[in-house]
C-alpha cells in the first residue's frame, strides 16, 4: 500500500493529474479535520502492517479539537521527509487505586495500631553544647596539617568562624570518635547551636550521626493499612497505603521563621509500598522517621518556589499508584533499596527499631 502524495494549497503550477485525464488529488488546504484524521490513521496502519519501525508522535489528545488534525499533518509531513510515523496516545497518569471499601481495608500484621500522631514536643533540654560534644569528641593536642572543613582555616590556627561566639577557646581541636574527622571545637559548638539542638551531632564531612537525630516536622497524622490492589511490578502481593495529613499552622522556635504562619499544600498525601517483607520493613522504619519528625520539614518548595511551606525531607515516597510517569510511581525495582539507604542516612536502621516503642 502507498500513501497518496499531497500538494500544498496555493502552490504554483498545476496539481498532479491535470491534463492527463486523471482526477486531481486534493491539496492540504482542502482537507477538513475528519479527512486528515482518516489519512493519518490509514498511514500509521500501513506502516505498522508493513513492519516498518515507527517513531511515536505523542501527546496528541487534549481539550482542543485542533490537536487530532495537527497530529495528522505532523504524520503527513514526517512521512514526506522519509520518516516512519505511528500516531499513539499518551500514557495515562494513575495516581490512586480503584475505590476501596472500609471492609476491604486490613491492618498490617506485626504493626500495632493504624495511625500515628506527632505533636510540638521538643528535644530534651538541659545539656549545654559543650556537654553534648564531650560525649562524641577526643581532644587533639597536635592538630594535623589540614583545613577545618567548617571554617576552612588551618586546624593549627584559631577557628575562622565569625558568627556568634561560643564560650570555648577558638584554637582547641577535637576528633570525632567514630569517623575520626577533626575540627575546631569552636566550629563544632557553633554548628550545633545553629542546628536542632536535640542532643545529636552529624559529622559535616562524612554525615556519620552521633546520638539520635530528630527533625522539625510540624504536627500531623500518619495512617497506614493494606488495600486489596497490586502495584505495577508487585503483582504477587497487596499494597500498603500510607496517608500523611499535616494542617497549616504557625512556625515554632525550631523552624526557619518562628511565629510566622506556614502553608501545607497537597495534603492528605497518599503514598504506596508493596505489602512484601521488604515493604513492611520500610514501613516500620518510616514510622520511626515519623516519630523522630524527619519525613517533612518547613522550607521552600522546589516545585512551586513557595516559601514557609511543608516540604519533603530527603526520604523519597511513591505517590503515584498505577504508573510511573512522574518518577514517583511503580514499577521501580530499586526503590525499596534506595529508600532504605535514605533512611540510614538519617540514622534510621534496623537497630533503631529496638530503640523505639512500636
Short mmCIF file of C-alpha atoms in Angstrom, two decimals:
data_model
loop_
_atom_site.label_atom_id
_atom_site.label_comp_id
_atom_site.label_asym_id
_atom_site.label_seq_id
_atom_site.Cartn_x
_atom_site.Cartn_y
_atom_site.Cartn_z
CA UNK A 1 0.00 0.00 0.00
CA UNK A 2 1.15 3.52 -0.55
CA UNK A 3 0.21 6.90 0.87
CA UNK A 4 -1.28 9.41 -1.62
CA UNK A 5 1.04 12.28 -2.45
CA UNK A 6 -0.42 15.62 -1.43
CA UNK A 7 0.20 19.01 -2.95
CA UNK A 8 0.23 22.09 -0.76
CA UNK A 9 -2.55 24.62 -1.04
CA UNK A 10 -1.74 27.60 -3.21
CA UNK A 11 1.32 26.01 -4.81
CA UNK A 12 2.27 27.33 -8.23
CA UNK A 13 1.74 25.13 -11.26
CA UNK A 14 -0.89 22.56 -11.95
CA UNK A 15 -1.67 19.87 -9.39
CA UNK A 16 -0.77 16.28 -10.28
CA UNK A 17 -3.11 14.71 -12.82
CA UNK A 18 -4.15 17.93 -14.56
CA UNK A 19 -4.20 17.48 -18.34
CA UNK A 20 -3.73 13.72 -18.11
CA UNK A 21 -7.40 12.89 -17.80
CA UNK A 22 -6.99 11.78 -14.18
CA UNK A 23 -8.86 13.40 -11.30
CA UNK A 24 -6.66 15.77 -9.37
CA UNK A 25 -5.85 14.87 -5.77
CA UNK A 26 -6.90 17.25 -3.00
CA UNK A 27 -4.38 19.68 -1.50
CA UNK A 28 -3.82 20.03 2.25
CA UNK A 29 -5.83 23.23 2.28
CA UNK A 30 -8.94 21.40 1.02
CA UNK A 31 -8.88 18.65 3.66
CA UNK A 32 -11.04 19.07 6.71
CA UNK A 33 -10.36 17.62 10.16
CA UNK A 34 -12.01 14.24 9.53
CA UNK A 35 -10.12 13.76 6.26
CA UNK A 36 -6.80 14.46 7.99
CA UNK A 37 -7.60 12.06 10.81
CA UNK A 38 -8.56 9.25 8.42
CA UNK A 39 -5.47 9.83 6.31
CA UNK A 40 -3.13 9.81 9.33
CA UNK A 41 -4.71 6.66 10.79
CA UNK A 42 -4.56 4.87 7.45
CA UNK A 43 -0.92 5.79 7.04
CA UNK A 44 0.04 4.57 10.51
CA UNK A 45 -1.79 1.26 9.92
CA UNK A 46 0.08 0.75 6.67
CA UNK A 47 3.41 1.35 8.38
CA UNK A 48 2.62 -0.96 11.26
CA UNK A 49 1.34 -3.71 8.94
CA UNK A 50 4.47 -3.50 6.82
CA UNK A 51 6.73 -3.93 9.83
CA UNK A 52 8.47 -0.58 9.39
CA UNK A 53 9.96 0.77 12.67
CA UNK A 54 7.89 3.74 13.74
CA UNK A 55 8.57 6.99 15.55
CA UNK A 56 5.71 7.70 18.01
CA UNK A 57 4.16 11.15 17.93
CA UNK A 58 2.72 11.51 21.43
CA UNK A 59 0.66 13.98 23.45
CA UNK A 60 -1.94 14.29 20.72
CA UNK A 61 -5.01 14.37 22.92
CA UNK A 62 -6.37 17.37 24.71
CA UNK A 63 -9.28 19.74 25.01
CA UNK A 64 -8.65 21.40 21.67
CA UNK A 65 -10.33 19.83 18.61
CA UNK A 66 -7.37 21.03 16.53
CA UNK A 67 -4.97 18.52 18.13
CA UNK A 68 -6.03 15.46 16.06
CA UNK A 69 -5.79 17.49 12.86
CA UNK A 70 -2.31 18.72 13.80
CA UNK A 71 -1.34 15.13 14.51
CA UNK A 72 -2.43 14.14 11.03
CA UNK A 73 -0.48 16.98 9.45
CA UNK A 74 2.59 16.02 11.54
CA UNK A 75 2.36 12.45 10.30
CA UNK A 76 2.00 13.54 6.68
CA UNK A 77 4.96 15.91 6.79
CA UNK A 78 7.21 13.41 8.57
CA UNK A 79 6.28 10.75 6.04
CA UNK A 80 7.05 13.13 3.17
CA UNK A 81 10.50 13.63 4.69
CA UNK A 82 11.08 9.88 4.71
CA UNK A 83 10.45 9.38 8.45
CA UNK A 84 8.17 6.50 9.53
CA UNK A 85 5.34 7.64 11.78
CA UNK A 86 2.97 5.97 14.22
CA UNK A 87 0.36 8.06 15.98
CA UNK A 88 -0.10 6.99 19.62
CA UNK A 89 -1.99 8.23 22.61
CA UNK A 90 -0.02 9.42 25.66
CA UNK A 91 0.12 7.03 28.64
CA UNK A 92 -2.37 7.72 31.39
CA UNK A 93 -1.33 9.02 34.81
CA UNK A 94 -2.77 6.80 37.58
CA UNK A 95 -2.33 8.49 40.95
CA UNK A 96 -4.84 6.50 43.02
CA UNK A 97 -6.02 2.87 43.23
CA UNK A 98 -9.57 1.78 42.40
CA UNK A 99 -12.13 2.63 45.12
CA UNK A 100 -11.72 0.60 48.30
CA UNK A 101 -14.50 -0.01 50.83
CA UNK A 102 -13.87 0.06 54.58
CA UNK A 103 -14.47 -3.69 54.80
CA UNK A 104 -11.60 -4.31 52.33
CA UNK A 105 -9.04 -2.33 54.35
CA UNK A 106 -6.84 -4.51 56.57
CA UNK A 107 -4.44 -3.77 59.39
CA UNK A 108 -0.78 -4.64 58.89
CA UNK A 109 0.39 -7.81 60.69
CA UNK A 110 3.21 -7.17 63.13
CA UNK A 111 2.43 -3.46 63.49
CA UNK A 112 0.05 -2.34 66.20
CA UNK A 113 -2.48 0.42 65.57
CA UNK A 114 -3.04 2.05 62.18
CA UNK A 115 -2.32 5.71 62.98
CA UNK A 116 0.46 7.82 64.48
CA UNK A 117 0.28 11.45 65.55
CA UNK A 118 3.04 13.92 66.28
CA UNK A 119 2.92 16.98 68.49
CA UNK A 120 5.07 20.03 69.05
CA UNK A 121 7.23 18.23 71.59
CA UNK A 122 10.81 19.46 71.53
CA UNK A 123 14.08 17.71 72.18
CA UNK A 124 15.18 17.24 75.76
CA UNK A 125 16.85 20.33 77.15
CA UNK A 126 19.29 20.81 79.96
CA UNK A 127 22.65 19.95 78.44
CA UNK A 128 24.93 22.63 77.07
CA UNK A 129 26.53 22.18 73.60
CA UNK A 130 29.87 21.62 75.29
CA UNK A 131 28.40 18.78 77.36
CA UNK A 132 26.85 17.18 74.27
CA UNK A 133 30.08 17.32 72.24
CA UNK A 134 32.12 15.94 75.10
CA UNK A 135 30.39 12.56 74.61
CA UNK A 136 31.47 12.30 70.98
CA UNK A 137 34.90 14.00 70.89
CA UNK A 138 38.51 13.45 71.84
CA UNK A 139 40.81 16.44 72.23
CA UNK A 140 43.73 16.67 69.81
CA UNK A 141 46.92 18.23 71.13
CA UNK A 142 48.82 18.23 67.84
CA UNK A 143 46.39 19.09 65.01
CA UNK A 144 47.09 17.59 61.56
CA UNK A 145 48.29 19.86 58.77
CA UNK A 146 44.88 20.26 57.08
CA UNK A 147 41.85 22.55 56.96
CA UNK A 148 38.85 22.50 59.26
CA UNK A 149 36.02 21.73 56.81
CA UNK A 150 33.63 24.01 58.72
CA UNK A 151 35.54 27.29 58.73
CA UNK A 152 38.15 26.31 56.06
CA UNK A 153 41.02 27.64 58.17
CA UNK A 154 44.04 25.51 59.09
CA UNK A 155 43.50 23.37 62.16
CA UNK A 156 46.82 24.63 63.53
CA UNK A 157 45.38 28.19 63.51
CA UNK A 158 42.42 29.56 65.52
CA UNK A 159 38.90 28.96 64.19
CA UNK A 160 37.75 31.33 61.46
CA UNK A 161 34.07 31.22 62.48
CA UNK A 162 32.73 34.82 62.52
CA UNK A 163 29.21 34.30 63.87
CA UNK A 164 28.01 34.46 67.49
CA UNK A 165 31.00 33.34 69.51
CA UNK A 166 30.63 30.16 71.63
CA UNK A 167 32.09 30.11 75.11
CA UNK A 168 35.04 27.99 74.10
CA UNK A 169 38.58 28.81 73.01
CA UNK A 170 38.89 29.15 69.21
CA UNK A 171 42.19 27.25 68.99
CA UNK A 172 41.06 23.96 70.59
CA UNK A 173 40.76 20.97 68.21
CA UNK A 174 38.81 17.73 68.63
CA UNK A 175 38.36 14.40 66.81
CA UNK A 176 35.02 12.62 66.46
CA UNK A 177 35.33 9.15 67.99
CA UNK A 178 33.60 7.07 65.26
CA UNK A 179 34.76 8.60 61.99
CA UNK A 180 37.98 10.28 63.28
CA UNK A 181 37.36 13.55 61.40
CA UNK A 182 38.99 16.56 63.09
CA UNK A 183 37.52 20.06 63.60
CA UNK A 184 37.90 23.17 65.72
CA UNK A 185 35.79 22.69 68.86
CA UNK A 186 34.74 26.31 68.40
CA UNK A 187 33.29 25.44 64.97
CA UNK A 188 31.50 22.29 66.18
CA UNK A 189 29.79 24.18 69.01
CA UNK A 190 28.69 26.90 66.57
CA UNK A 191 27.35 24.24 64.19
CA UNK A 192 25.41 22.57 66.99
CA UNK A 193 23.91 25.89 68.11
CA UNK A 194 22.74 26.56 64.55
CA UNK A 195 21.01 23.16 64.32
CA UNK A 196 18.10 21.46 66.03
CA UNK A 197 19.90 21.24 69.41
CA UNK A 198 18.43 17.78 70.00
CA UNK A 199 21.46 16.20 71.67
CA UNK A 200 22.74 14.64 68.44
CA UNK A 201 25.60 15.61 66.15
CA UNK A 202 26.23 14.84 62.48
CA UNK A 203 29.73 14.91 61.05
CA UNK A 204 29.80 17.62 58.35
CA UNK A 205 32.38 15.63 56.36
CA UNK A 206 31.01 12.06 56.20
CA UNK A 207 27.50 12.54 57.69
CA UNK A 208 28.04 9.98 60.46
CA UNK A 209 25.36 10.56 63.12
CA UNK A 210 26.17 10.66 66.83
CA UNK A 211 23.19 10.20 69.15
CA UNK A 212 19.57 10.18 67.91
CA UNK A 213 18.83 12.68 65.16
CA UNK A 214 15.43 14.37 65.23
CA UNK A 215 13.84 16.85 62.85
CA UNK A 216 11.43 19.78 62.83
CA UNK A 217 8.38 18.19 61.21
CA UNK A 218 5.16 20.08 62.09
CA UNK A 219 2.35 18.30 63.99
CA UNK A 220 0.24 15.92 61.93
CA UNK A 221 -1.11 12.41 61.46
CA UNK A 222 0.17 9.29 59.63
CA UNK A 223 -2.25 6.48 58.74
CA UNK A 224 -1.28 3.10 57.25
CA UNK A 225 -3.16 -0.03 56.17
CA UNK A 226 -3.40 -2.69 53.45
CA UNK A 227 -5.61 -2.35 50.38
CA UNK A 228 -6.51 -5.28 48.06
CA UNK A 229 -4.78 -4.00 44.92
CA UNK A 230 -1.33 -4.74 43.49
CA UNK A 231 1.28 -2.22 42.39
CA UNK A 232 2.90 -2.48 38.94
CA UNK A 233 5.89 -4.77 39.33
CA UNK A 234 4.48 -6.33 42.51
CA UNK A 235 1.61 -8.45 41.20
CA UNK A 236 2.23 -11.13 43.84
CA UNK A 237 1.18 -9.01 46.83
CA UNK A 238 -1.28 -6.40 48.01
CA UNK A 239 -0.40 -2.77 48.74
CA UNK A 240 0.41 -0.78 51.86
CA UNK A 241 -1.17 2.65 51.66
CA UNK A 242 0.18 5.49 53.81
CA UNK A 243 -1.80 8.69 54.26
CA UNK A 244 0.00 11.75 55.64
CA UNK A 245 -2.01 14.72 56.82
CA UNK A 246 -0.41 17.92 58.14
CA UNK A 247 -2.54 21.07 58.60
CA UNK A 248 -1.21 24.62 58.15
CA UNK A 249 -0.11 26.39 61.30
CA UNK A 250 2.42 28.70 62.95
CA UNK A 251 6.15 28.00 62.97
CA UNK A 252 7.80 27.14 66.25
CA UNK A 253 11.24 28.15 67.57
CA UNK A 254 12.88 25.26 65.69
CA UNK A 255 11.59 26.43 62.30
CA UNK A 256 13.10 28.94 59.80
CA UNK A 257 10.76 31.84 60.73
CA UNK A 258 9.39 31.38 64.27
CA UNK A 259 5.98 32.95 64.81
CA UNK A 260 5.20 33.16 61.08
CA UNK A 261 2.41 31.05 59.58
CA UNK A 262 3.20 28.16 57.20
CA UNK A 263 1.15 26.51 54.47
CA UNK A 264 0.59 22.79 53.88
CA UNK A 265 -0.18 22.11 50.20
CA UNK A 266 -1.34 18.79 48.76
CA UNK A 267 -2.48 17.12 51.97
CA UNK A 268 -3.61 14.47 52.61
CA UNK A 269 -0.76 12.87 50.66
CA UNK A 270 -1.20 9.20 49.67
CA UNK A 271 1.91 7.01 49.36
CA UNK A 272 2.32 3.33 48.47
CA UNK A 273 4.53 0.37 49.34
CA UNK A 274 4.24 -3.28 48.28
CA UNK A 275 2.94 -5.49 51.09
CA UNK A 276 6.05 -7.66 50.93
CA UNK A 277 8.63 -8.49 53.58
CA UNK A 278 10.88 -5.63 52.47
CA UNK A 279 7.91 -3.27 52.06
CA UNK A 280 6.84 -3.88 55.67
CA UNK A 281 10.43 -3.32 56.81
CA UNK A 282 10.42 0.06 55.06
CA UNK A 283 7.10 0.95 56.71
CA UNK A 284 8.44 0.15 60.19
CA UNK A 285 11.44 2.41 59.58
CA UNK A 286 9.18 5.16 58.19
CA UNK A 287 7.25 5.01 61.45
CA UNK A 288 10.50 5.65 63.33
CA UNK A 289 11.25 8.54 60.97
CA UNK A 290 7.76 9.94 61.58
CA UNK A 291 8.18 9.74 65.37
CA UNK A 292 11.54 11.50 65.06
CA UNK A 293 9.92 14.22 62.90
CA UNK A 294 12.18 13.54 59.92
CA UNK A 295 9.79 12.93 57.00
CA UNK A 296 8.67 16.54 56.47
CA UNK A 297 10.13 19.96 57.22
CA UNK A 298 9.22 23.61 56.66
CA UNK A 299 11.10 25.37 53.89
CA UNK A 300 10.89 26.46 50.26
CA UNK A 301 9.19 24.17 47.74
CA UNK A 302 11.48 23.10 44.88
CA UNK A 303 8.37 22.59 42.73
CA UNK A 304 6.47 25.86 43.21
CA UNK A 305 9.09 28.12 44.81
CA UNK A 306 6.73 28.86 47.68
CA UNK A 307 8.48 29.60 50.98
CA UNK A 308 7.29 28.80 54.51
CA UNK A 309 5.51 25.64 53.40
CA UNK A 310 5.65 21.94 54.30
CA UNK A 311 8.15 20.04 52.10
CA UNK A 312 9.54 16.51 51.87
CA UNK A 313 12.74 15.98 53.84
CA UNK A 314 15.16 13.76 51.86
CA UNK A 315 13.18 10.49 52.26
CA UNK A 316 11.52 9.79 48.92
CA UNK A 317 8.00 8.35 48.73
CA UNK A 318 5.96 6.84 45.90
CA UNK A 319 2.83 8.95 45.43
CA UNK A 320 1.75 7.50 42.05
CA UNK A 321 -0.16 4.22 42.36
CA UNK A 322 -0.63 2.72 38.91
CA UNK A 323 2.00 4.36 36.71
CA UNK A 324 5.44 5.94 36.87
CA UNK A 325 5.14 8.95 34.57
CA UNK A 326 6.43 11.42 37.17
CA UNK A 327 9.15 9.17 38.57
CA UNK A 328 7.19 8.82 41.81
CA UNK A 329 5.46 5.54 40.99
CA UNK A 330 5.90 1.90 40.04
CA UNK A 331 7.44 -0.21 38.63
CA UNK A 332 10.79 0.77 40.17
CA UNK A 333 12.92 -2.22 41.09
CA UNK A 334 15.44 -0.10 43.04
CA UNK A 335 13.03 1.98 45.12
CA UNK A 336 12.91 -0.09 48.32
CA UNK A 337 16.70 -0.34 48.48
CA UNK A 338 17.07 3.36 47.73
CA UNK A 339 14.66 4.43 50.47
CA UNK A 340 16.41 2.12 52.97
CA UNK A 341 19.66 3.93 52.15
CA UNK A 342 17.96 7.32 52.59
CA UNK A 343 16.59 6.25 55.97
CA UNK A 344 20.05 5.03 57.03
CA UNK A 345 21.45 8.45 56.09
CA UNK A 346 19.06 9.90 58.67
CA UNK A 347 20.32 7.44 61.30
CA UNK A 348 17.34 5.07 60.95
CA UNK A 349 18.30 1.40 60.56
CA UNK A 350 17.05 -1.94 61.90
CA UNK A 351 18.89 -1.15 65.12
CA UNK A 352 16.57 1.83 65.51
CA UNK A 353 13.54 -0.47 65.75
CA UNK A 354 14.83 -1.85 69.03
CA UNK A 355 15.18 1.69 70.40
CA UNK A 356 11.63 2.72 69.57
CA UNK A 357 8.37 1.55 71.02
CA UNK A 358 6.02 0.08 68.44
#
